[in-house]
Coordinates of C-alpha atoms and ligand atoms in Angstrom, one line a residue:
M24 CA 91.1 105.6 116.2
S25 CA 89.9 108.7 114.3
D26 CA 92.6 110.7 113.3
T27 CA 91.0 114.2 114.7
V28 CA 90.4 114.8 118.6
K29 CA 88.0 117.6 120.1
I30 CA 89.0 120.0 122.6
G31 CA 86.1 121.8 124.1
R32 CA 84.9 122.8 120.4
V33 CA 88.1 122.6 118.9
E34 CA 89.2 120.0 116.3
I35 CA 92.8 118.8 116.1
K36 CA 93.8 116.8 113.9
R37 CA 96.5 114.3 114.5
T38 CA 99.5 113.2 115.0
A39 CA 101.6 115.5 117.8
A40 CA 101.0 118.6 118.8
L41 CA 104.1 121.1 119.3
A42 CA 104.5 121.3 123.2
P43 CA 105.0 124.9 124.7
M44 CA 108.9 126.2 125.5
A45 CA 110.3 128.9 126.5
G46 CA 113.2 130.7 125.1
V47 CA 112.5 128.1 121.8
A48 CA 109.0 128.0 121.2
D49 CA 108.7 131.4 119.7
R50 CA 106.6 132.6 116.5
A51 CA 108.8 131.6 113.9
Y52 CA 109.5 127.8 115.8
R53 CA 106.0 127.6 115.6
L54 CA 105.4 128.4 112.0
M55 CA 108.2 126.1 111.0
C56 CA 106.1 122.9 112.8
K57 CA 102.9 124.1 112.0
R58 CA 104.2 123.7 108.2
F59 CA 105.1 120.3 108.3
G60 CA 102.3 119.3 110.2
A61 CA 102.2 120.2 113.8
A62 CA 98.8 119.3 115.6
Y63 CA 98.2 122.3 116.6
T64 CA 101.1 125.0 118.5
V65 CA 101.5 126.1 122.3
S66 CA 103.1 130.2 123.5
E67 CA 105.9 130.1 125.3
M68 CA 104.5 130.8 128.7
V69 CA 103.3 133.8 129.9
S70 CA 102.8 135.3 133.3
A71 CA 98.6 136.0 134.4
K72 CA 99.9 138.8 137.1
G73 CA 102.9 139.8 134.0
I74 CA 99.4 140.5 131.6
C75 CA 97.4 141.8 134.5
Y76 CA 100.0 144.2 135.8
S77 CA 100.2 145.3 131.1
D78 CA 103.5 144.4 130.4
R79 CA 104.0 145.2 126.7
K80 CA 106.5 141.9 126.3
T81 CA 103.8 140.1 128.0
A82 CA 101.3 140.8 125.3
E83 CA 103.5 140.6 122.6
L84 CA 103.7 136.3 123.7
C85 CA 100.1 136.4 123.7
T86 CA 99.2 137.3 119.9
V87 CA 98.1 134.5 118.0
T88 CA 98.7 134.7 114.2
D89 CA 96.1 132.4 111.2
A90 CA 99.4 130.2 110.3
E91 CA 100.1 129.1 114.0
R92 CA 96.8 127.9 114.8
P93 CA 94.9 126.1 116.6
M94 CA 97.4 127.7 119.1
A95 CA 96.8 128.0 122.9
V96 CA 98.0 130.5 124.7
Q97 CA 99.5 129.3 128.1
L98 CA 99.3 130.8 131.2
F99 CA 101.2 130.3 134.6
G100 CA 100.3 131.8 137.9
S101 CA 99.0 130.7 141.4
E102 CA 95.9 133.1 142.3
P103 CA 92.5 132.3 140.7
D104 CA 91.7 136.1 140.8
F105 CA 94.9 136.7 138.5
M106 CA 94.3 134.2 136.3
A107 CA 90.3 134.5 135.8
E108 CA 91.7 138.5 134.9
A109 CA 94.1 137.3 132.5
V110 CA 92.4 135.4 130.7
K111 CA 89.9 137.9 129.9
I112 CA 92.7 140.0 128.7
V113 CA 94.1 136.9 127.0
L114 CA 90.9 136.4 124.7
E115 CA 91.9 140.1 123.0
Y116 CA 94.1 138.0 121.0
K117 CA 91.8 135.4 120.1
P118 CA 93.1 132.3 121.1
D119 CA 91.7 129.1 119.8
I120 CA 92.7 127.1 123.5
I121 CA 93.5 128.6 126.9
D122 CA 96.7 126.3 128.2
I123 CA 98.3 126.5 132.0
N124 CA 101.2 125.4 133.1
M125 CA 100.9 123.5 136.1
G126 CA 104.5 121.5 135.2
C127 CA 106.8 124.4 135.0
P128 CA 110.5 122.9 137.0
V129 CA 112.6 126.0 137.3
P130 CA 112.6 127.9 141.0
K131 CA 111.7 131.6 139.8
V132 CA 109.0 130.2 138.8
V133 CA 107.9 127.0 141.4
G134 CA 108.4 130.1 144.2
T135 CA 105.6 131.3 143.4
G136 CA 103.5 129.1 143.8
A137 CA 102.9 128.5 140.2
G138 CA 104.3 125.9 137.5
S139 CA 104.5 122.2 139.1
A140 CA 104.3 123.6 142.2
L141 CA 100.7 123.2 141.6
M142 CA 101.4 119.6 141.9
K143 CA 101.2 119.4 145.6
D144 CA 97.8 121.7 146.1
V145 CA 95.2 119.6 144.0
K146 CA 92.8 122.0 145.5
L147 CA 94.4 125.4 144.2
A148 CA 95.4 124.3 141.0
A149 CA 91.6 122.9 140.5
D150 CA 90.3 126.4 141.7
I151 CA 92.8 128.2 139.4
T152 CA 91.2 125.7 136.5
E153 CA 87.7 126.1 137.4
A154 CA 88.4 130.6 137.8
A155 CA 90.1 130.3 134.0
V156 CA 86.5 128.3 132.6
R157 CA 84.8 130.5 134.0
A158 CA 86.4 133.7 132.6
A159 CA 87.1 131.4 128.9
G160 CA 83.7 131.3 128.3
D161 CA 83.8 128.8 125.1
V162 CA 86.8 129.4 124.9
P163 CA 88.2 125.9 126.0
V164 CA 91.1 125.5 129.1
T165 CA 93.7 123.0 129.0
A166 CA 96.1 122.2 132.0
K167 CA 99.6 120.8 131.4
I168 CA 100.6 119.0 134.3
R169 CA 103.6 116.2 135.2
S170 CA 103.6 113.1 136.5
G171 CA 103.8 114.5 140.0
W172 CA 106.5 116.6 142.8
S173 CA 108.6 113.8 143.1
A174 CA 108.8 110.0 143.3
E175 CA 107.3 109.5 146.3
T176 CA 103.8 112.0 145.6
V177 CA 103.9 111.0 141.6
N178 CA 99.5 112.1 141.9
A179 CA 99.0 113.4 137.8
V180 CA 95.5 111.0 138.6
E181 CA 94.6 112.2 141.3
M182 CA 95.3 115.9 139.7
A183 CA 93.9 115.2 136.2
K184 CA 90.4 113.9 137.9
A185 CA 90.2 117.3 139.8
L186 CA 91.0 119.3 136.5
E187 CA 88.1 117.2 134.9
A188 CA 85.4 118.0 137.1
A189 CA 86.8 121.7 137.6
G190 CA 85.9 121.8 133.8
A191 CA 89.2 121.3 132.1
A192 CA 88.8 120.1 128.4
A193 CA 91.8 118.0 128.0
I194 CA 94.7 117.6 130.3
A195 CA 99.0 116.9 128.5
V196 CA 101.0 115.3 130.8
H197 CA 104.1 115.1 131.0
G198 CA 105.5 111.7 132.8
R199 CA 108.3 113.0 135.1
T200 CA 108.2 114.4 138.4
R201 CA 109.3 118.3 139.2
D202 CA 112.4 116.6 140.9
Q203 CA 113.0 114.8 137.8
F204 CA 113.7 117.9 135.5
Y205 CA 114.5 116.9 131.9
S206 CA 116.4 113.6 133.3
G207 CA 115.7 110.0 133.7
R208 CA 113.1 108.5 131.5
A209 CA 109.5 109.9 131.1
D210 CA 106.8 107.3 132.6
Y211 CA 104.7 106.2 130.1
G212 CA 102.5 104.3 133.3
V213 CA 101.4 107.4 134.6
I214 CA 100.0 108.3 131.4
Y215 CA 98.0 105.0 130.6
D216 CA 96.6 105.8 134.3
V217 CA 95.3 109.0 133.7
K218 CA 94.2 108.1 130.3
Q219 CA 91.9 105.8 132.7
A220 CA 91.1 107.7 134.8
V221 CA 89.3 110.7 132.9
S222 CA 86.8 110.8 129.7
I223 CA 88.7 114.6 128.4
P224 CA 91.1 114.1 125.9
V225 CA 94.4 113.4 127.2
I226 CA 98.2 114.5 125.4
G227 CA 101.3 112.6 126.0
N228 CA 103.8 114.2 126.7
G229 CA 107.8 113.4 127.3
D230 CA 110.9 111.6 125.0
V231 CA 109.2 111.2 121.7
T232 CA 111.8 112.2 119.2
D233 CA 110.8 110.1 116.5
A234 CA 107.6 107.6 115.0
N235 CA 108.9 104.5 117.2
S236 CA 108.4 106.9 120.1
C237 CA 105.4 108.3 119.1
M238 CA 104.1 105.0 118.4
R239 CA 105.2 103.9 121.9
M240 CA 103.7 106.6 123.3
Y241 CA 100.2 106.1 121.6
W242 CA 100.2 102.3 121.6
E243 CA 101.4 102.4 126.1
T244 CA 99.2 105.4 127.7
C245 CA 96.1 104.7 125.0
C246 CA 96.4 108.8 124.8
D247 CA 94.6 110.5 122.3
L248 CA 97.2 113.2 120.8
V249 CA 101.2 113.2 121.2
M250 CA 103.2 116.1 122.3
V251 CA 106.7 116.4 121.3
G252 CA 109.1 119.2 122.7
R253 CA 112.7 118.7 121.8
G254 CA 112.2 116.3 119.8
S255 CA 111.3 119.4 117.2
Y256 CA 114.7 120.6 117.9
G257 CA 116.5 121.4 114.1
N258 CA 113.5 118.9 113.0
P259 CA 110.1 120.2 111.9
F260 CA 110.4 117.2 109.8
I261 CA 109.5 115.3 112.5
F262 CA 105.4 116.4 112.4
E263 CA 105.7 115.1 108.8
E264 CA 107.3 112.0 109.8
L265 CA 105.1 111.2 112.5
E266 CA 101.9 111.9 110.4
A267 CA 103.3 110.1 107.6
T268 CA 103.8 106.9 109.9
N269 CA 100.7 107.1 111.4
E270 CA 98.7 106.9 108.0
G271 CA 101.1 104.3 107.1
R272 CA 102.4 105.9 104.5
V273 CA 106.3 105.4 103.9
Y274 CA 108.5 109.2 105.2
V275 CA 111.4 109.4 103.8
K276 CA 113.7 111.9 105.7
P277 CA 115.2 115.2 104.2
S278 CA 118.2 115.7 101.9
V279 CA 120.7 117.4 103.2
E280 CA 120.4 120.5 100.8
E281 CA 116.3 120.3 102.2
R282 CA 117.4 120.7 105.6
M283 CA 120.0 123.7 105.4
R284 CA 116.6 125.3 103.3
V285 CA 114.7 125.0 105.8
M286 CA 117.2 126.5 107.8
L287 CA 117.6 129.5 106.3
E288 CA 114.0 130.1 105.9
H289 CA 113.7 129.3 109.7
I290 CA 116.5 131.5 110.4
R291 CA 114.6 134.3 107.7
L292 CA 111.7 134.1 109.3
M293 CA 113.5 134.6 113.0
L294 CA 115.2 137.9 111.7
E295 CA 112.0 139.2 109.8
L296 CA 109.8 138.7 113.0
S297 CA 112.0 139.8 115.3
P298 CA 112.6 144.2 116.8
K299 CA 115.7 143.7 117.0
S300 CA 119.1 144.2 114.6
E301 CA 119.9 141.5 112.6
E302 CA 123.1 141.1 114.5
M303 CA 121.0 140.9 117.8
A304 CA 118.6 138.4 116.5
M305 CA 121.0 136.5 114.9
H306 CA 122.3 135.6 118.7
E307 CA 118.8 134.0 119.1
A308 CA 119.1 132.1 115.9
R309 CA 122.2 130.4 116.4
K310 CA 121.5 127.1 118.4
H311 CA 118.8 126.6 115.9
A312 CA 121.1 126.7 113.0
A313 CA 123.1 124.2 115.6
W314 CA 120.3 122.0 115.9
Y315 CA 119.9 122.0 112.2
M316 CA 123.4 120.3 111.8
N317 CA 123.2 118.3 114.2
G318 CA 124.1 114.3 114.0
F319 CA 125.6 114.6 110.9
Y320 CA 129.8 114.2 110.0
G321 CA 131.8 116.5 111.7
S322 CA 128.7 118.5 113.2
A323 CA 130.4 119.0 116.1
K324 CA 132.5 121.2 114.8
F325 CA 129.4 123.3 113.0
R326 CA 127.7 123.7 115.5
G327 CA 130.7 125.8 117.0
R328 CA 130.6 127.9 114.1
C329 CA 126.9 127.9 114.5
Y330 CA 128.0 130.5 117.3
Q331 CA 129.9 132.3 116.1
L332 CA 127.1 133.8 113.4
S333 CA 126.5 137.5 113.4
S334 CA 124.6 137.7 110.4
Y335 CA 122.0 136.4 108.0
S336 CA 125.1 136.2 105.0
E337 CA 127.3 134.2 107.0
A338 CA 124.5 131.1 108.1
E339 CA 124.2 131.2 104.0
S340 CA 127.9 130.4 103.7
L341 CA 128.0 128.2 106.5
A342 CA 125.0 125.9 104.9
N343 CA 127.1 125.9 101.9
E344 CA 129.8 124.6 103.1
F345 CA 127.9 121.5 105.6
I346 CA 126.0 120.7 102.2
E347 CA 129.5 120.9 100.6
L348 CA 130.8 118.3 103.9
Q349 CA 128.1 116.4 103.7
N350 CA 128.2 115.2 99.5
S351 CA 131.6 114.8 99.6
R352 CA 131.0 112.3 102.6
M353 CA 128.5 110.7 100.5
N354 CA 130.5 110.5 97.5
K355 CA 133.8 108.8 99.2
N356 CA 131.6 106.8 100.9
N357 CA 130.3 105.2 97.3
L358 CA 133.7 104.5 96.2
Ligands
FMN430 C1 113.6 124.7 126.6 C2 111.9 124.1 127.2 C3 111.0 125.0 127.4 C4 110.1 124.7 128.1 N1 109.3 125.3 128.6 C5 107.7 125.7 128.4 C6 107.0 126.1 128.8 O1 106.9 127.2 128.7 N2 105.7 125.5 129.1 C7 105.5 124.3 129.6 O2 104.5 123.7 129.9 N3 106.6 123.1 129.1 C8 108.2 124.2 129.0 N4 108.6 123.2 129.2 C9 108.6 121.7 128.9 C10 108.0 120.3 127.4 O3 106.5 121.4 126.9 C11 107.9 119.4 127.9 O4 107.0 119.1 128.2 C12 109.3 119.0 127.9 O5 110.3 119.2 127.4 C13 108.9 117.7 127.9 O6 108.3 117.7 125.9 P1 109.9 116.2 125.3 O7 110.8 115.2 126.0 O8 109.3 116.2 123.8 O9 110.8 117.7 124.8 C14 110.4 123.3 128.5 C15 110.9 122.5 127.9 C16 112.0 123.0 126.9 C17 113.1 121.9 127.0

């Protein structure tokens, strides 16, 4: 397996890309993950119609900074004309890739016929892709799909073939049906089936949380690239870990001091990039702080305290306390 994969004209270095996650993977998050080796990043999903009606917040979601590249801007919509128009507008932000969301399960999106509702209308999904491809010129268009709408209607293979024929440059497959939302286990067999059926790159997605699950995804699906979502919560280090393992290097997990240093850096970045007041921006940073402290001794209590943070200096004090607790626990265990 070569260490790069080509999506259209864009060369991507393995091992794992960061999945789009609305409300989580904002610019600060993407920058942190990129720093630790994310192969590429994807914007939070943006409404194609919203862009056409020049919604300001929407435009902000489409901006691409060099440090996030290669980066895809992800659009959702259910009308080929709006999609084509939106792609033309998004091109002004110079994304490396345009991605179409065909997997979002939330009723607000599905109710408009977009997101995973497209899994039920392969012809429309192909028409939307074709319109986007035509509008995008030499910028590659990808699609992110699910295994199907329901267990009874798994159709990722049919969908992937239709999207390839419509000009998609790669397909990301989340191995769950829409009905599953995020429950159960991702089905890697479907991803394998898609990989056998198309000749464009296939990106495997679902439940990759560490080196073992990443290698399982590569081995069981033969996918070209892995995409990580929730496994990166409070854990941008995962990209470094996956890259090291893929290259046969020994990976040493970050110390608690390093983890807290990165958490504070992440929070600083969020505050810097947010137009909101420190207090308001800290509200958004709370969940991230809690994630960085997950899985450690006493973390339930600390996580609760994260949800009360209202300033950076409070986050700093909490991080110091967290480090002290972990170190004192380690010293006690060594005695
Ligand atoms: C909070 C959250 C937001 C998400 N937002 C998007 C989105 O905007 N676009 C999209 O295609 N998928 C979105 N997803 C789905 C993820 O990209 C991914 O497919 C899913 O989480 C499975 O991968 P994982 O097991 O690695 O998390 C979202 C998932 C979560 C948990």
